Protein backbone atom coordinates (compact mmCIF):
# COMPACT_ATOMS: atom_id res chain seq x y z
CA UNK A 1 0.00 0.00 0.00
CA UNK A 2 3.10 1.96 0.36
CA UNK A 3 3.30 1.86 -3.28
CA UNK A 4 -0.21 3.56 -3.69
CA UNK A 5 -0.02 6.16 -1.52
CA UNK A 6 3.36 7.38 -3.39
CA UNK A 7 2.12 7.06 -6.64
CA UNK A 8 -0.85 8.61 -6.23
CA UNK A 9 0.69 11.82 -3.92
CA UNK A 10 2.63 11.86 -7.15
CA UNK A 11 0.30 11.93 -9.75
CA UNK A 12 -2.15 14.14 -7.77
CA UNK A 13 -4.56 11.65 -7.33
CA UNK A 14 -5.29 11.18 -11.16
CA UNK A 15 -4.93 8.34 -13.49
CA UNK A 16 -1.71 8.35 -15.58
CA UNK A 17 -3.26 8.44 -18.88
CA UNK A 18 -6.86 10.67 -19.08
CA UNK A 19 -6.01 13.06 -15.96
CA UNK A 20 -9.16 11.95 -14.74
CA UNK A 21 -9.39 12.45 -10.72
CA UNK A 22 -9.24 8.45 -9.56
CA UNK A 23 -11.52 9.37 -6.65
CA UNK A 24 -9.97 6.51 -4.22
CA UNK A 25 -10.52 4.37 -7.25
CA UNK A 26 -7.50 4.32 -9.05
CA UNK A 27 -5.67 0.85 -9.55
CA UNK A 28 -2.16 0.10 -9.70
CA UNK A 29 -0.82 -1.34 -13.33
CA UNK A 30 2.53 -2.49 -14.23
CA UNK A 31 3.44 0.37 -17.65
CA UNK A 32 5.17 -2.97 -18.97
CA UNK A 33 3.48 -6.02 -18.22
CA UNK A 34 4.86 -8.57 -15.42
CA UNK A 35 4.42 -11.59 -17.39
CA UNK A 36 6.17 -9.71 -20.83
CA UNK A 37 9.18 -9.33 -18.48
CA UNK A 38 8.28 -6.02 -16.79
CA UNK A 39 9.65 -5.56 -13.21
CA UNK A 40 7.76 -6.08 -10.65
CA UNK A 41 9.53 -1.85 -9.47
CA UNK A 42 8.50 1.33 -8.44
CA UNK A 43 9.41 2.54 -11.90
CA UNK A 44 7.30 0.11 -13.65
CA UNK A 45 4.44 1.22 -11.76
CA UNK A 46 1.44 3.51 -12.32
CA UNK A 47 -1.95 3.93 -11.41
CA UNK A 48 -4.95 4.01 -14.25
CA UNK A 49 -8.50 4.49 -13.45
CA UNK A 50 -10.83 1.27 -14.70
CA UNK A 51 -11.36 2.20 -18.03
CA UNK A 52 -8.20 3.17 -18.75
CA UNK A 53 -6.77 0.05 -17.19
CA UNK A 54 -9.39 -2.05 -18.91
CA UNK A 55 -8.51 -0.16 -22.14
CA UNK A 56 -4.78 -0.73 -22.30
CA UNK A 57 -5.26 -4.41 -21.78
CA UNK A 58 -7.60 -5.08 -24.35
CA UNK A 59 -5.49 -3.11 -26.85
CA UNK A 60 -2.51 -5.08 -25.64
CA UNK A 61 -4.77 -8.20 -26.29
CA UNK A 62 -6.02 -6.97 -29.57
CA UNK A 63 -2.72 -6.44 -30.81
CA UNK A 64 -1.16 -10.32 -29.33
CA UNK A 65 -4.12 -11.62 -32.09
CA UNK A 66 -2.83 -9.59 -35.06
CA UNK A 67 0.47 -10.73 -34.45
């Protein structure tokens, strides 16, 4: 939770990608995925409101298909 806290004094409370104000409900994504080798770090971290989390792993899924 340590983790949280920092990210989100550090992005103001907003998700990384819209701006949008996370409201408490901001969850924590690795930027490069844990099981494509991303680090399980402090620099690998972010936090993305729902859609935008749920967003950036169906595009990441969309694009595993076409290739």
């Amino acid at each position: 939770r340590k983790v949280v806290r920092k990210l989100n004094g550090l992005q103001n409370g907003k998700c990384k990608i819209c701006g949008k104000n996370g409201e408490n409900k901001l969850e924590l994504d690795h930027i490069k995925k844990f099981a494509e080798g991303g680090e399980h770090d402090f620099s690998n971290f972010q936090l993305l409101c729902t859609e935008c989390h749920d967003l950036k792993d169906n595009q990441i899924k969309k694009i595993k298909v076409i290739y």
